[in-house]
Amino acid sequence: MLNYLVLAIFWATLVYAMFARGPLIIYLFFASFAFSTLAMVPTQFIGGVTFLPGPFAALALLFWALRKRGVSANLFSISVSPRGMLGLLLFTFTAVASAIFLPRIFAGQVYIVPVRASEVGLHLLRPSAQNITQAAYIVISFLTAIAVFAAVRLSPRSIYPAMLVAGTVFIITGILDALFGNTALLDPFRTASYALNTHHTIGGMERIVGFTPEASAFGTSCMAMAGLLHFLRPGIELTSRQKGLVYLVTLGLIGMAIASASSTAIIMLGFFCALAFLSGFFSFVIKRRAIGRRRMTAGLVVGAFSVAGAIFVASFMPELIQPAYGVFEELILNKTTSDSYAGRSSWNASAWDAFKDTFGLGVGLGSARTSSWPIAVISNTGVFGTAFLAFFLAQIFVIHRNLSDIKLSRAVNGAKLALLLQFSGLTLSATQADFGLISASIVGIIIAWSDSIYAISPGRSGSVARTRSQVPVAWANI
């Protein structure tokens, strides 16, 4: 009975936000990332298929935007513009076509490790329900990029606060899992039909999974949200109190990522630190941007105390470090000798062999399981899908920028760094070619804040016009 109550609350909030004039749907959309084990429709009624909150929230966000007069024409223009999302549209079309035709063309001719969890080891390629499911997911990811683009243009001041709320939700779900994860209290939020690995220990430590299916999914999502909050912050106007809250939530997300004990999340944390250092070095040394005396002093004090504290603990209390080092050794240093690493490496090898055996056309979206997103893209969608996606990503990182506004320029550059961080996690552990809702959201943000792209003008239809964007001021709509 409690399961249905949770679903009723979710659906009621989603429907209300979809028709509300305010930006509530934007907050709900980003917060939905944290609930990836909740089936929005009871699985026993639809043959065991799981529909998650994220895709529904993305479609609701798109519906909310399309209700504004003239937005539909603007979104169509941005979808087919060569400087907009045409490359992503072509990739999506190619991926869907590959899911429909390639598993039938090459059926019984190549061996793959299927996406279906019920089948272990190599099997001959054949069409499956996963082809249709993954095709639907990648279409939703494309629509998500469009929806977030519209949301940024229609309500630019709500995007960053919505991300902050989403980060807070991730932290809360992590705390709830740490406190009640081994009880039945969280069962109403874990109704997905696929396998859930919510109870797992490593080095004697219970891994935190939040309301996600496994620790890796939770840890990588926390790092992605931490990257968004940190790298977008220089482009957002914040008060001193708001900056303190952002720092607190960012550190909380990093702490949750560490508590997940995910090797991918730990590597993403290292990459996050490298990107943060390089971006700071570029800003203050290459660009010669001024840094306040108070900020410099605070940084030096925090750095000095951190180094002194680490030396003190290592010298006089090594027993405190040993458990953490044991976990680090198991997750990172001994990763290449684990059975998991060997199994995932075999997935990649078989997918690459299948790509070559299909003359570079691929085996079709949703056919072959991998453990790396680039390999999933090229093996499932082939050279054509990979070429379209590479063309689009090259545009994202090279063409899209903002030269007319310093704040928005920093926001666009920060979003690109956050996208690099997200791609690092996908490269290490993604099993499918779908780039996901978080990546799609970042893409929509980059294009929306670029001064070389079109803007949405509510109340006007027809071709979209070039306009100067508003500086995203946080908290203005709260």
Short mmCIF file of C-alpha atoms in Angstrom, two decimals:
data_model
loop_
_atom_site.label_atom_id
_atom_site.label_comp_id
_atom_site.label_asym_id
_atom_site.label_seq_id
_atom_site.Cartn_x
_atom_site.Cartn_y
_atom_site.Cartn_z
CA MET A 1 0.00 0.00 0.00
CA LEU A 2 2.89 2.37 0.80
CA ASN A 3 4.29 1.76 -2.68
CA TYR A 4 1.13 3.15 -4.27
CA LEU A 5 1.17 6.16 -1.94
CA VAL A 6 4.73 7.03 -3.02
CA LEU A 7 3.73 6.70 -6.68
CA ALA A 8 0.63 8.83 -6.14
CA ILE A 9 2.74 11.62 -4.60
CA PHE A 10 5.23 11.48 -7.46
CA TRP A 11 2.57 11.53 -10.16
CA ALA A 12 0.55 14.29 -8.50
CA THR A 13 3.65 16.48 -8.14
CA LEU A 14 4.73 15.78 -11.73
CA VAL A 15 1.32 16.62 -13.23
CA TYR A 16 0.99 19.78 -11.14
CA ALA A 17 4.49 20.95 -12.09
CA MET A 18 3.86 20.21 -15.76
CA PHE A 19 0.89 22.59 -15.88
CA ALA A 20 2.21 25.18 -13.40
CA ARG A 21 3.40 28.53 -14.75
CA GLY A 22 6.47 28.59 -12.52
CA PRO A 23 9.72 26.61 -12.84
CA LEU A 24 8.79 23.80 -10.40
CA ILE A 25 9.12 21.24 -13.19
CA ILE A 26 12.79 22.22 -13.65
CA TYR A 27 13.51 21.43 -10.00
CA LEU A 28 11.57 18.17 -10.23
CA PHE A 29 13.42 17.15 -13.38
CA PHE A 30 16.90 17.50 -11.87
CA ALA A 31 15.79 15.92 -8.58
CA SER A 32 14.45 12.89 -10.49
CA PHE A 33 18.06 11.84 -11.28
CA ALA A 34 18.36 10.51 -7.73
CA PHE A 35 15.43 8.07 -8.08
CA SER A 36 16.60 5.40 -10.51
CA THR A 37 15.08 2.40 -8.74
CA LEU A 38 11.49 3.67 -8.56
CA ALA A 39 9.09 2.22 -11.13
CA MET A 40 6.62 4.94 -12.06
CA VAL A 41 4.16 2.28 -13.22
CA PRO A 42 3.84 -0.97 -11.20
CA THR A 43 5.86 -3.51 -13.14
CA GLN A 44 3.35 -6.32 -12.60
CA PHE A 45 0.86 -4.42 -14.76
CA ILE A 46 3.14 -3.96 -17.79
CA GLY A 47 4.99 -7.24 -18.11
CA GLY A 48 7.93 -6.43 -15.86
CA VAL A 49 9.09 -3.33 -17.78
CA THR A 50 10.45 -0.50 -15.58
CA PHE A 51 9.69 3.14 -16.36
CA LEU A 52 11.83 5.47 -14.24
CA PRO A 53 11.03 9.01 -13.01
CA GLY A 54 13.82 10.66 -15.05
CA PRO A 55 12.39 10.04 -18.55
CA PHE A 56 8.88 10.99 -17.40
CA ALA A 57 10.19 14.20 -15.84
CA ALA A 58 12.12 14.99 -19.04
CA LEU A 59 8.99 14.57 -21.16
CA ALA A 60 7.01 16.66 -18.67
CA LEU A 61 9.66 19.40 -18.89
CA LEU A 62 9.39 19.36 -22.67
CA PHE A 63 5.58 19.57 -22.47
CA TRP A 64 5.87 22.50 -20.03
CA ALA A 65 8.11 24.35 -22.47
CA LEU A 66 5.94 23.59 -25.51
CA ARG A 67 2.94 25.13 -23.76
CA LYS A 68 4.63 28.52 -24.19
CA ARG A 69 3.50 30.25 -27.34
CA GLY A 70 5.93 30.02 -30.23
CA VAL A 71 8.36 27.64 -28.51
CA SER A 72 7.57 24.65 -30.73
CA ALA A 73 8.79 26.47 -33.86
CA ASN A 74 11.93 27.58 -32.04
CA LEU A 75 12.72 24.08 -30.84
CA PHE A 76 12.22 22.65 -34.31
CA SER A 77 14.64 25.24 -35.68
CA ILE A 78 17.29 24.42 -33.09
CA SER A 79 16.87 20.68 -33.75
CA VAL A 80 17.61 20.96 -37.47
CA SER A 81 20.18 23.76 -37.32
CA PRO A 82 23.75 22.69 -38.27
CA ARG A 83 25.02 24.96 -35.47
CA GLY A 84 22.38 23.60 -33.11
CA MET A 85 21.48 19.97 -32.46
CA LEU A 86 21.42 18.58 -36.00
CA GLY A 87 24.43 16.37 -35.30
CA LEU A 88 22.76 14.92 -32.22
CA LEU A 89 19.51 14.45 -34.15
CA LEU A 90 21.33 12.53 -36.88
CA PHE A 91 23.08 10.37 -34.30
CA THR A 92 19.75 9.62 -32.62
CA PHE A 93 18.12 8.75 -35.94
CA THR A 94 21.05 6.50 -36.90
CA ALA A 95 21.00 4.77 -33.50
CA VAL A 96 17.27 4.07 -33.73
CA ALA A 97 17.61 2.77 -37.29
CA SER A 98 20.48 0.52 -36.20
CA ALA A 99 18.32 -0.93 -33.40
CA ILE A 100 15.58 -1.80 -35.89
CA PHE A 101 17.53 -3.15 -38.84
CA LEU A 102 21.05 -4.30 -37.89
CA PRO A 103 20.12 -7.10 -35.44
CA ARG A 104 17.98 -8.58 -38.23
CA ILE A 105 20.52 -8.12 -41.00
CA PHE A 106 23.34 -9.78 -39.03
CA ALA A 107 21.21 -12.21 -36.99
CA GLY A 108 23.06 -15.47 -36.32
CA GLN A 109 26.28 -14.23 -37.96
CA VAL A 110 28.26 -12.59 -35.13
CA TYR A 111 28.79 -13.31 -31.43
CA ILE A 112 28.08 -10.72 -28.75
CA VAL A 113 27.60 -10.48 -24.99
CA PRO A 114 23.90 -9.54 -24.91
CA VAL A 115 22.52 -6.67 -22.87
CA ARG A 116 19.96 -9.04 -21.40
CA ALA A 117 21.05 -9.90 -17.86
CA SER A 118 19.53 -13.38 -18.17
CA GLU A 119 22.10 -14.37 -20.80
CA VAL A 120 25.72 -14.77 -19.70
CA GLY A 121 28.65 -15.20 -22.04
CA LEU A 122 28.80 -15.06 -25.82
CA HIS A 123 25.63 -15.58 -27.87
CA LEU A 124 24.75 -15.22 -31.52
CA LEU A 125 23.21 -11.86 -32.38
CA ARG A 126 19.44 -11.73 -32.64
CA PRO A 127 16.76 -9.05 -32.24
CA SER A 128 15.50 -8.50 -28.71
CA ALA A 129 13.28 -6.22 -26.67
CA GLN A 130 16.43 -4.36 -25.52
CA ASN A 131 16.81 -2.93 -29.03
CA ILE A 132 13.44 -1.20 -28.75
CA THR A 133 13.98 -0.19 -25.12
CA GLN A 134 17.36 1.40 -25.79
CA ALA A 135 16.01 3.13 -28.88
CA ALA A 136 13.29 4.70 -26.73
CA TYR A 137 15.87 5.77 -24.13
CA ILE A 138 18.11 7.48 -26.67
CA VAL A 139 15.16 9.35 -28.17
CA ILE A 140 14.27 10.55 -24.67
CA SER A 141 17.88 11.66 -24.14
CA PHE A 142 17.67 13.76 -27.30
CA LEU A 143 14.34 15.23 -26.21
CA THR A 144 15.93 15.96 -22.82
CA ALA A 145 18.63 18.07 -24.47
CA ILE A 146 15.91 19.99 -26.31
CA ALA A 147 13.82 20.39 -23.14
CA VAL A 148 16.73 21.65 -21.04
CA PHE A 149 17.71 24.08 -23.79
CA ALA A 150 14.16 25.46 -23.67
CA ALA A 151 14.16 25.56 -19.87
CA VAL A 152 17.43 27.52 -19.77
CA ARG A 153 16.09 30.05 -22.26
CA LEU A 154 12.68 30.38 -20.63
CA SER A 155 13.80 30.39 -16.99
CA PRO A 156 17.60 30.91 -16.87
CA ARG A 157 17.61 31.83 -13.19
CA SER A 158 16.16 28.48 -12.12
CA ILE A 159 18.74 26.11 -13.58
CA TYR A 160 21.52 26.40 -11.03
CA PRO A 161 19.23 26.37 -7.96
CA ALA A 162 17.53 23.27 -9.42
CA MET A 163 20.92 21.56 -9.65
CA LEU A 164 21.64 22.53 -6.05
CA VAL A 165 18.34 21.01 -4.97
CA ALA A 166 19.15 17.85 -6.93
CA GLY A 167 22.55 17.60 -5.25
CA THR A 168 20.88 17.96 -1.88
CA VAL A 169 18.43 15.19 -2.78
CA PHE A 170 21.33 12.88 -3.66
CA ILE A 171 22.91 13.57 -0.27
CA ILE A 172 19.62 12.95 1.57
CA THR A 173 19.00 9.66 -0.25
CA GLY A 174 22.56 8.60 0.56
CA ILE A 175 22.04 9.36 4.25
CA LEU A 176 18.73 7.47 4.23
CA ASP A 177 20.43 4.47 2.63
CA ALA A 178 23.21 4.57 5.24
CA LEU A 179 20.65 4.63 8.06
CA PHE A 180 17.88 2.38 6.73
CA GLY A 181 19.38 0.59 3.73
CA ASN A 182 19.24 -2.82 5.39
CA THR A 183 15.60 -2.42 6.42
CA ALA A 184 12.33 -2.53 4.51
CA LEU A 185 11.68 1.21 4.94
CA LEU A 186 13.20 2.04 1.55
CA ASP A 187 11.42 -0.73 -0.36
CA PRO A 188 8.71 1.64 -1.73
CA PHE A 189 11.51 3.49 -3.56
CA ARG A 190 13.12 0.29 -4.90
CA THR A 191 10.42 -1.20 -7.10
CA ALA A 192 12.36 -1.58 -10.36
CA SER A 193 12.18 -5.03 -11.94
CA TYR A 194 15.85 -5.28 -12.87
CA ALA A 195 18.52 -6.63 -10.52
CA LEU A 196 19.43 -4.31 -7.64
CA ASN A 197 22.77 -4.53 -5.86
CA THR A 198 21.83 -2.39 -2.88
CA HIS A 199 23.58 -4.41 -0.17
CA HIS A 200 27.30 -4.80 -0.74
CA THR A 201 30.34 -4.36 1.47
CA ILE A 202 33.95 -3.78 0.54
CA GLY A 203 36.80 -3.85 3.03
CA GLY A 204 34.23 -4.29 5.80
CA MET A 205 32.46 -1.06 4.80
CA GLU A 206 28.84 -0.96 3.68
CA ARG A 207 28.70 0.79 0.32
CA ILE A 208 26.24 3.66 -0.08
CA VAL A 209 23.87 3.34 -3.05
CA GLY A 210 21.17 5.89 -2.27
CA PHE A 211 18.06 5.26 -4.37
CA THR A 212 20.06 3.90 -7.32
CA PRO A 213 20.50 0.25 -8.40
CA GLU A 214 24.16 -0.03 -7.38
CA ALA A 215 27.02 1.84 -5.76
CA SER A 216 28.69 2.71 -9.06
CA ALA A 217 25.56 4.43 -10.38
CA PHE A 218 25.21 6.43 -7.16
CA GLY A 219 28.87 7.43 -6.92
CA THR A 220 29.20 8.52 -10.53
CA SER A 221 25.95 10.50 -10.37
CA CYS A 222 27.14 12.28 -7.23
CA MET A 223 30.41 13.22 -8.92
CA ALA A 224 28.55 14.45 -12.01
CA MET A 225 26.35 16.72 -9.87
CA ALA A 226 29.39 17.92 -7.89
CA GLY A 227 31.08 18.79 -11.18
CA LEU A 228 28.07 20.77 -12.37
CA LEU A 229 27.82 22.75 -9.14
CA HIS A 230 31.54 23.48 -8.96
CA PHE A 231 32.35 24.29 -12.57
CA LEU A 232 29.20 26.32 -13.28
CA ARG A 233 29.56 28.40 -10.10
CA PRO A 234 31.93 31.06 -11.58
CA GLY A 235 29.24 31.92 -14.13
CA ILE A 236 26.45 32.33 -11.57
CA GLU A 237 25.85 35.42 -9.43
CA LEU A 238 25.79 34.24 -5.82
CA THR A 239 25.88 35.94 -2.44
CA SER A 240 28.48 34.90 0.16
CA ARG A 241 25.87 32.80 1.99
CA GLN A 242 24.77 31.10 -1.22
CA LYS A 243 28.39 30.32 -2.10
CA GLY A 244 28.81 28.69 1.30
CA LEU A 245 25.77 26.51 0.67
CA VAL A 246 27.12 25.50 -2.74
CA TYR A 247 30.49 24.55 -1.21
CA LEU A 248 28.70 22.51 1.48
CA VAL A 249 26.55 20.58 -1.00
CA THR A 250 29.51 20.00 -3.34
CA LEU A 251 31.62 18.58 -0.52
CA GLY A 252 28.64 16.46 0.59
CA LEU A 253 28.32 15.00 -2.91
CA ILE A 254 32.03 14.21 -3.02
CA GLY A 255 31.74 12.55 0.39
CA MET A 256 28.83 10.44 -0.86
CA ALA A 257 30.81 9.46 -3.95
CA ILE A 258 33.67 8.29 -1.74
CA ALA A 259 31.22 6.43 0.53
CA SER A 260 29.89 4.56 -2.50
CA ALA A 261 33.33 2.91 -2.80
CA SER A 262 32.98 2.90 -6.57
CA SER A 263 36.25 2.70 -8.47
CA THR A 264 34.74 4.73 -11.31
CA ALA A 265 33.61 7.44 -8.87
CA ILE A 266 37.06 7.54 -7.25
CA ILE A 267 38.74 7.97 -10.63
CA MET A 268 36.19 10.66 -11.51
CA LEU A 269 37.13 12.41 -8.26
CA GLY A 270 40.77 12.43 -9.31
CA PHE A 271 39.81 13.77 -12.73
CA PHE A 272 37.60 16.37 -11.02
CA CYS A 273 40.56 17.59 -8.96
CA ALA A 274 42.77 17.74 -12.06
CA LEU A 275 40.17 19.74 -14.01
CA ALA A 276 39.62 22.09 -11.07
CA PHE A 277 43.36 22.71 -10.73
CA LEU A 278 43.89 23.24 -14.46
CA SER A 279 40.90 25.57 -14.80
CA GLY A 280 42.10 27.59 -11.80
CA PHE A 281 45.64 27.72 -13.17
CA PHE A 282 44.33 28.86 -16.56
CA SER A 283 42.13 31.56 -15.01
CA PHE A 284 44.64 33.07 -12.58
CA VAL A 285 47.92 32.51 -14.41
CA ILE A 286 47.17 32.45 -18.13
CA LYS A 287 44.17 34.81 -18.12
CA ARG A 288 45.62 36.82 -15.21
CA ARG A 289 42.27 37.19 -13.51
CA ALA A 290 42.38 38.89 -10.13
CA ILE A 291 41.91 36.85 -6.98
CA GLY A 292 40.80 38.49 -3.78
CA ARG A 293 43.14 38.64 -0.79
CA ARG A 294 40.56 36.97 1.45
CA ARG A 295 40.04 34.11 -1.01
CA MET A 296 43.78 33.61 -1.46
CA THR A 297 44.37 33.64 2.29
CA ALA A 298 41.55 31.18 2.89
CA GLY A 299 42.92 28.85 0.23
CA LEU A 300 46.42 28.94 1.66
CA VAL A 301 45.15 28.34 5.20
CA VAL A 302 42.94 25.42 4.18
CA GLY A 303 45.74 23.90 2.10
CA ALA A 304 48.30 24.27 4.89
CA PHE A 305 46.01 22.75 7.52
CA SER A 306 45.05 19.89 5.16
CA VAL A 307 48.69 18.98 4.51
CA ALA A 308 49.60 19.32 8.20
CA GLY A 309 46.62 17.20 9.24
CA ALA A 310 47.46 14.46 6.72
CA ILE A 311 51.09 14.34 7.91
CA PHE A 312 50.02 14.22 11.57
CA VAL A 313 47.54 11.38 11.05
CA ALA A 314 49.99 9.37 8.91
CA SER A 315 52.74 9.79 11.52
CA PHE A 316 50.91 9.29 14.81
CA MET A 317 47.62 7.52 13.96
CA PRO A 318 48.30 5.19 11.02
CA GLU A 319 45.54 2.83 12.20
CA LEU A 320 43.00 5.40 11.00
CA ILE A 321 44.40 5.33 7.48
CA GLN A 322 44.78 1.57 7.11
CA PRO A 323 41.07 0.75 6.46
CA ALA A 324 40.79 3.54 3.90
CA TYR A 325 44.01 2.41 2.23
CA GLY A 326 42.70 -1.16 2.14
CA VAL A 327 39.57 -0.05 0.31
CA PHE A 328 41.63 2.10 -2.08
CA GLU A 329 43.96 -0.81 -2.78
CA GLU A 330 41.04 -3.11 -3.56
CA LEU A 331 39.20 -0.57 -5.70
CA ILE A 332 42.09 0.94 -7.68
CA LEU A 333 45.45 -0.80 -7.25
CA ASN A 334 44.13 -4.37 -7.53
CA LYS A 335 41.27 -3.56 -9.94
CA THR A 336 42.98 -5.05 -12.98
CA THR A 337 43.33 -8.44 -11.26
CA SER A 338 39.67 -8.71 -10.23
CA ASP A 339 37.08 -10.98 -11.83
CA SER A 340 34.90 -7.95 -12.52
CA TYR A 341 37.64 -6.26 -14.53
CA ALA A 342 38.29 -9.44 -16.52
CA GLY A 343 34.58 -9.84 -17.28
CA ARG A 344 34.14 -6.23 -18.36
CA SER A 345 37.25 -6.39 -20.52
CA SER A 346 35.81 -9.41 -22.29
CA TRP A 347 32.61 -7.44 -22.99
CA ASN A 348 34.64 -4.74 -24.73
CA ALA A 349 36.71 -7.26 -26.67
CA SER A 350 33.65 -9.14 -27.95
CA ALA A 351 31.90 -5.86 -28.88
CA TRP A 352 34.94 -4.70 -30.86
CA ASP A 353 35.15 -8.05 -32.65
CA ALA A 354 31.44 -7.78 -33.51
CA PHE A 355 32.03 -4.29 -34.91
CA LYS A 356 34.75 -5.63 -37.23
CA ASP A 357 32.65 -8.65 -38.20
CA THR A 358 29.79 -6.37 -39.31
CA PHE A 359 32.12 -4.37 -41.62
CA GLY A 360 31.87 -1.33 -39.35
CA LEU A 361 28.08 -1.08 -39.49
CA GLY A 362 27.60 -2.24 -35.90
CA VAL A 363 25.27 -4.75 -34.31
CA GLY A 364 22.45 -2.36 -33.49
CA LEU A 365 21.65 -0.19 -30.49
CA GLY A 366 20.85 -2.30 -27.43
CA SER A 367 22.48 -5.48 -28.74
CA ALA A 368 26.02 -5.73 -27.33
CA ARG A 369 26.95 -5.10 -23.71
CA THR A 370 30.19 -3.20 -23.06
CA SER A 371 31.84 -1.47 -20.12
CA SER A 372 32.92 1.66 -21.96
CA TRP A 373 30.71 4.25 -23.63
CA PRO A 374 32.91 4.94 -26.71
CA ILE A 375 33.10 1.21 -27.44
CA ALA A 376 29.33 0.91 -26.94
CA VAL A 377 28.74 3.74 -29.43
CA ILE A 378 31.00 2.38 -32.16
CA SER A 379 30.04 -1.30 -31.75
CA ASN A 380 26.30 -0.70 -31.52
CA THR A 381 25.74 2.22 -33.92
CA GLY A 382 28.71 1.69 -36.24
CA VAL A 383 30.86 4.19 -38.08
CA PHE A 384 27.91 6.31 -39.19
CA GLY A 385 26.48 6.84 -35.71
CA THR A 386 29.97 7.45 -34.32
CA ALA A 387 30.74 10.02 -37.02
CA PHE A 388 27.55 11.99 -36.36
CA LEU A 389 28.17 11.99 -32.61
CA ALA A 390 31.82 12.97 -33.02
CA PHE A 391 30.77 15.86 -35.29
CA PHE A 392 28.27 17.08 -32.71
CA LEU A 393 30.68 16.85 -29.77
CA ALA A 394 33.36 18.67 -31.76
CA GLN A 395 30.86 21.51 -32.20
CA ILE A 396 30.03 21.50 -28.49
CA PHE A 397 33.66 21.92 -27.41
CA VAL A 398 34.95 24.11 -30.26
CA ILE A 399 32.15 26.24 -31.73
CA HIS A 400 29.78 26.87 -28.83
CA ARG A 401 31.05 29.61 -26.58
CA ASN A 402 29.98 33.05 -25.36
CA LEU A 403 32.14 36.02 -26.26
CA SER A 404 29.63 38.76 -25.46
CA ASP A 405 29.22 38.17 -21.71
CA ILE A 406 31.98 37.32 -19.23
CA LYS A 407 29.68 35.55 -16.78
CA LEU A 408 28.04 33.41 -19.44
CA SER A 409 31.44 32.67 -20.95
CA ARG A 410 32.53 31.22 -17.61
CA ALA A 411 29.27 29.29 -17.34
CA VAL A 412 29.68 27.76 -20.81
CA ASN A 413 33.30 26.82 -20.13
CA GLY A 414 32.30 25.34 -16.78
CA ALA A 415 29.57 23.26 -18.42
CA LYS A 416 32.13 21.89 -20.87
CA LEU A 417 34.36 20.83 -17.98
CA ALA A 418 31.37 19.19 -16.29
CA LEU A 419 30.61 17.35 -19.53
CA LEU A 420 34.22 16.10 -19.71
CA LEU A 421 33.87 14.82 -16.15
CA GLN A 422 30.64 13.05 -17.04
CA PHE A 423 32.22 11.49 -20.12
CA SER A 424 35.11 10.19 -18.01
CA GLY A 425 32.65 8.18 -15.94
CA LEU A 426 30.82 6.90 -19.02
CA THR A 427 34.10 5.87 -20.62
CA LEU A 428 35.02 3.77 -17.61
CA SER A 429 31.75 1.98 -16.90
CA ALA A 430 28.84 2.68 -19.30
CA THR A 431 27.27 -0.45 -20.75
CA GLN A 432 25.19 1.22 -23.46
CA ALA A 433 25.53 3.87 -26.19
CA ASP A 434 22.86 6.10 -24.64
CA PHE A 435 24.56 9.25 -23.30
CA GLY A 436 21.96 9.63 -20.54
CA LEU A 437 19.90 12.44 -19.04
CA ILE A 438 22.75 14.18 -17.22
CA SER A 439 24.90 14.46 -20.37
CA ALA A 440 21.87 15.58 -22.37
CA SER A 441 21.13 18.26 -19.78
CA ILE A 442 24.68 19.63 -19.94
CA VAL A 443 24.52 19.72 -23.74
CA GLY A 444 21.28 21.70 -23.58
CA ILE A 445 22.86 24.15 -21.13
CA ILE A 446 25.95 24.70 -23.30
CA ILE A 447 23.95 25.39 -26.44
CA ALA A 448 21.43 27.60 -24.64
CA TRP A 449 24.13 29.84 -23.14
CA SER A 450 26.17 30.04 -26.34
CA ASP A 451 26.05 33.37 -28.15
CA SER A 452 26.33 31.67 -31.53
CA ILE A 453 22.96 29.96 -31.28
CA TYR A 454 19.33 30.86 -31.41
CA ALA A 455 17.22 32.09 -28.51
CA ILE A 456 13.63 31.31 -27.61
CA SER A 457 11.25 34.25 -27.75
CA PRO A 458 8.01 33.29 -25.92
CA GLY A 459 4.92 34.64 -27.58
CA ARG A 460 6.41 34.69 -31.08
CA SER A 461 6.27 31.94 -33.66
CA GLY A 462 8.27 31.28 -36.77
CA SER A 463 12.02 31.46 -37.11
CA VAL A 464 13.96 32.03 -33.96
CA ALA A 465 16.01 35.20 -33.60
CA ARG A 466 19.48 35.86 -32.24
CA THR A 467 19.28 37.65 -28.90
CA ARG A 468 21.68 38.32 -26.09
CA SER A 469 21.15 35.96 -23.16
CA GLN A 470 20.41 36.94 -19.60
CA VAL A 471 23.08 36.41 -16.98
CA PRO A 472 21.80 33.51 -14.83
CA VAL A 473 21.20 34.97 -11.40
CA ALA A 474 20.61 32.19 -8.87
CA TRP A 475 17.71 32.15 -6.42
CA ALA A 476 15.78 34.87 -8.23
CA ASN A 477 12.81 32.57 -8.83
CA ILE A 478 12.76 30.87 -5.44
#
